[in-house]
Amino acid sequence: MGMPRVPAPDEDALHIHSHTAGSVGPISRKALATRLADGLVPPGAFVWVDGMPGWEPLDDHRAALVDALVDTVIAPPEPAQPAPAPAAAEPAPANGGGHARVAEVPTLVEAAPAAAPDERNPANEGPETAPTEPATPWTGAGGDAASAETPGTTADTATPAETATAAATEPAPEPATPAAEATAAATEPVSEGAPDAVADVSPAGAEAPNAAEPTRAEPQPAQSAPAEAEAEPADPDAVFGALVRDSWQYLERQRRAAHLDDVFVGAVITSTLDTGYALIDLESDGTHHYLRFEDLADRSRIVCRLAHLTPSVAVARVVGQRVSAVIGYGERVANIGKIWAAISAEMKSSYLQEAEPGTITVDGDAQSGYVYAQVDLFLDLDRYVAEDYAIDYARLSAHVGATTQALRKYLRGRFA
Amino acid sequence: MISLLQNFAHKAEIRESKDEILLGEIVRAMARQGHVTIQFHASDDLQRVRFRTASDPLLHSVFVTLDRKTGTGALSAALLGSKATLRVTAEIVNRIADPDDLVAMYKTDLANLFRLPVLGGIKLNHELNSVLATTQLVIDIDDYAPSDPGKVEALGKLLARTIDALREKLAPFKKGG
């Protein structure tokens, strides 16, 4: 598409945009020629002039803008101009050399897009993608002082209204997506002296243009700075390994809490077998366990019903690892009278709605002739199983032994 | 008379409990090797226990499954004895797995597809982070239970020998530490 008009050589009417260098403008054709000669214009840059519907490749209009200049005056490079703003109703006045320049910003990339929030539309999102580095291709390395983009170098002769208007006329940068622009813009500091119409397009919202307001230099608060580097080892592989290791440790803690009752069951089996008993019955669904032991010599039996109460790490940390244990001791009684008495006691035991610790109940099995006395307890598994799964068999044997001895005394005293 | 009946019932009960008796001995034998139980699943004739092999630098856990086949009745016990299958599965766990392990996983599983872990054979099952080696033995429960010093030692040796064989099979699949 052709250019609606070719500005005068000294008319600051050109806006140049590049993905890598940001935007500059309005500048004159002479200034553009100077920049091109100095290699400050990256390839693939875009140009906009008032009247054009959108950005167009600079190469398409280079001949008209630059090559047609008869006498290219290598003027001192213009200071960086603020980023273009969404198109406004009024174009910037073309005053040629005396044209009031918009506030000059140190670097293009430091200038937030001049987009008033109410005028902003996705197409007009600022093209700012550049980081906050002070040096940009527009300014060039070792550029002369006049071209140095320093904060506060605004040769600001424009009135706030003109500044806002000029900024508002700047076209939307075509190539960038709105989301990317907004995000990128949010990361850019607005340099001092930028036109007030340079509104921030950060996701946190834009501010209304205010000509008199100095602009911020620090990044937008809405755009959180990159996560602060933790004090991590320098070697990334070591960091990754540590993360994996920590994850596995967390998983191991979770699993330990869930299966500590199974550890306890194995410990009960081992310690009871060590006292001469044999495991004759085992039923388990993972949470509820039923064990029955018998001393094959004297035929006495020990019964354990265990239920894991704290399979969760969180609960276990509060109340400790707890298991509900019903420990019983049984002997064979051949006397029918004693069996009947045991059954009678069992019926009385059934009246208990909920057994409490220390309450001894009786259970009789007429078929096998066994009578059991049993007691409810709540055991703290942490007393028997250490963090590294080491088991205190001595304590466990002592506790189980003391319980069975008490039950044996009751049983023999009651049914002797 | 009652005593006679009770004795008969008691003998039957003990006969039916031989597999549990053996399982108890297995648990104690493994505990003496430093392996604690971390999972139980037990029903009438099938008991499965998982041990955490904390003291083993290579293995993560060992599964022992005891499946009784014969001997619950007096006649079968007299004729056939108390036979059971003892299936031992050793597991290694790698902390990090990558896509190359997927290829290795399928290769291993394919190579072991038709392999039966009987008569001393070992079957591998590669599950990305975990690799399991399984072998199955047919044993006579009476050889290892009820407990006496000779049987306890024999059981301990059987378990150690079996786990060692599985460990050798799994060693090439262990990555790092």
Short mmCIF file of C-alpha atoms in Angstrom, two decimals, chain A residues 240 244 248 252 255 259 262-263 265-266 269-270 273-274 278-284 286 289 292 294 296 299 301 332-334 336 339 366-370 389 391 393, chain B residues 2-3 5-7 9-11 13-14 17 20-25 27-28 31-32 36-44 47 49 52 54 60 93-96 129 146:
data_model
loop_
_atom_site.label_atom_id
_atom_site.label_comp_id
_atom_site.label_asym_id
_atom_site.label_seq_id
_atom_site.Cartn_x
_atom_site.Cartn_y
_atom_site.Cartn_z
CA PHE A 240 17.69 -30.73 40.04
CA VAL A 244 14.08 -34.98 43.00
CA TRP A 248 11.13 -38.74 47.06
CA GLU A 252 8.53 -41.71 51.62
CA ARG A 255 4.08 -43.83 52.65
CA HIS A 259 1.93 -48.25 56.33
CA ASP A 262 1.90 -52.89 58.83
CA VAL A 263 5.35 -52.36 60.27
CA VAL A 265 2.04 -55.93 62.72
CA GLY A 266 5.30 -57.45 61.53
CA ILE A 269 4.54 -61.19 64.83
CA THR A 270 8.30 -61.29 65.30
CA LEU A 273 7.15 -65.70 67.84
CA ASP A 274 10.28 -65.02 69.83
CA ALA A 278 3.25 -69.53 66.42
CA LEU A 279 1.07 -67.45 64.13
CA ILE A 280 -2.00 -69.53 63.39
CA ASP A 281 -4.35 -66.99 61.89
CA LEU A 282 -3.85 -63.80 59.94
CA GLU A 283 -6.39 -61.60 58.26
CA SER A 284 -5.64 -58.16 56.94
CA GLY A 286 -4.40 -53.18 54.85
CA HIS A 289 -5.49 -56.64 61.09
CA ARG A 292 -3.98 -65.07 66.46
CA GLU A 294 -0.82 -70.14 69.82
CA LEU A 296 1.85 -75.14 70.51
CA ARG A 299 -2.03 -74.26 73.76
CA ARG A 301 -3.34 -68.16 72.66
CA ARG A 332 -8.68 -73.88 76.71
CA VAL A 333 -11.16 -74.84 79.33
CA ALA A 334 -12.42 -78.36 79.20
CA ILE A 336 -18.38 -77.38 80.53
CA ILE A 339 -17.36 -72.69 79.32
CA ALA A 366 -17.51 -73.26 72.70
CA GLN A 367 -16.42 -75.23 69.65
CA SER A 368 -12.73 -74.97 70.35
CA GLY A 369 -13.14 -74.62 74.08
CA TYR A 370 -11.21 -71.41 74.30
CA TYR A 389 12.11 -48.23 60.73
CA ILE A 391 11.97 -51.54 65.91
CA TYR A 393 11.50 -55.25 70.11
CA ILE B 2 -16.04 -82.81 74.87
CA SER B 3 -12.33 -82.92 75.28
CA LEU B 5 -14.07 -83.22 70.16
CA GLN B 6 -12.07 -80.21 71.14
CA ASN B 7 -8.82 -82.01 70.42
CA ALA B 9 -11.13 -79.49 66.23
CA HIS B 10 -7.87 -78.15 67.48
CA LYS B 11 -5.83 -80.45 65.30
CA GLU B 13 -7.39 -75.86 63.12
CA ILE B 14 -3.64 -76.23 63.39
CA SER B 17 -3.12 -72.85 59.89
CA GLU B 20 0.00 -68.89 58.51
CA ILE B 21 2.56 -70.55 60.72
CA LEU B 22 5.02 -70.53 57.84
CA LEU B 23 4.20 -66.94 57.05
CA GLY B 24 4.96 -65.96 60.62
CA GLU B 25 8.32 -67.66 60.29
CA VAL B 27 8.21 -62.52 58.69
CA ARG B 28 10.58 -63.29 61.52
CA ALA B 31 13.09 -59.23 60.23
CA ARG B 32 16.32 -60.84 61.30
CA VAL B 36 10.44 -54.80 57.98
CA THR B 37 6.91 -55.44 56.80
CA ILE B 38 5.18 -52.55 55.10
CA GLN B 39 2.12 -54.22 53.64
CA PHE B 40 -0.09 -57.15 54.48
CA HIS B 41 -2.80 -58.75 52.49
CA ALA B 42 -4.05 -61.99 53.91
CA SER B 43 -7.05 -64.19 53.45
CA ASP B 44 -7.78 -67.87 53.97
CA GLN B 47 -1.01 -64.38 52.20
CA VAL B 49 3.53 -59.56 52.56
CA ARG B 52 11.04 -52.88 52.99
CA ALA B 54 16.15 -50.77 54.01
CA HIS B 60 13.68 -51.23 47.41
CA VAL B 93 13.27 -48.22 42.16
CA ASN B 94 15.05 -45.62 40.11
CA ARG B 95 14.53 -42.08 41.27
CA ILE B 96 14.59 -40.59 37.81
CA ASN B 129 10.59 -46.29 37.62
CA PRO B 146 6.34 -75.45 62.67
#
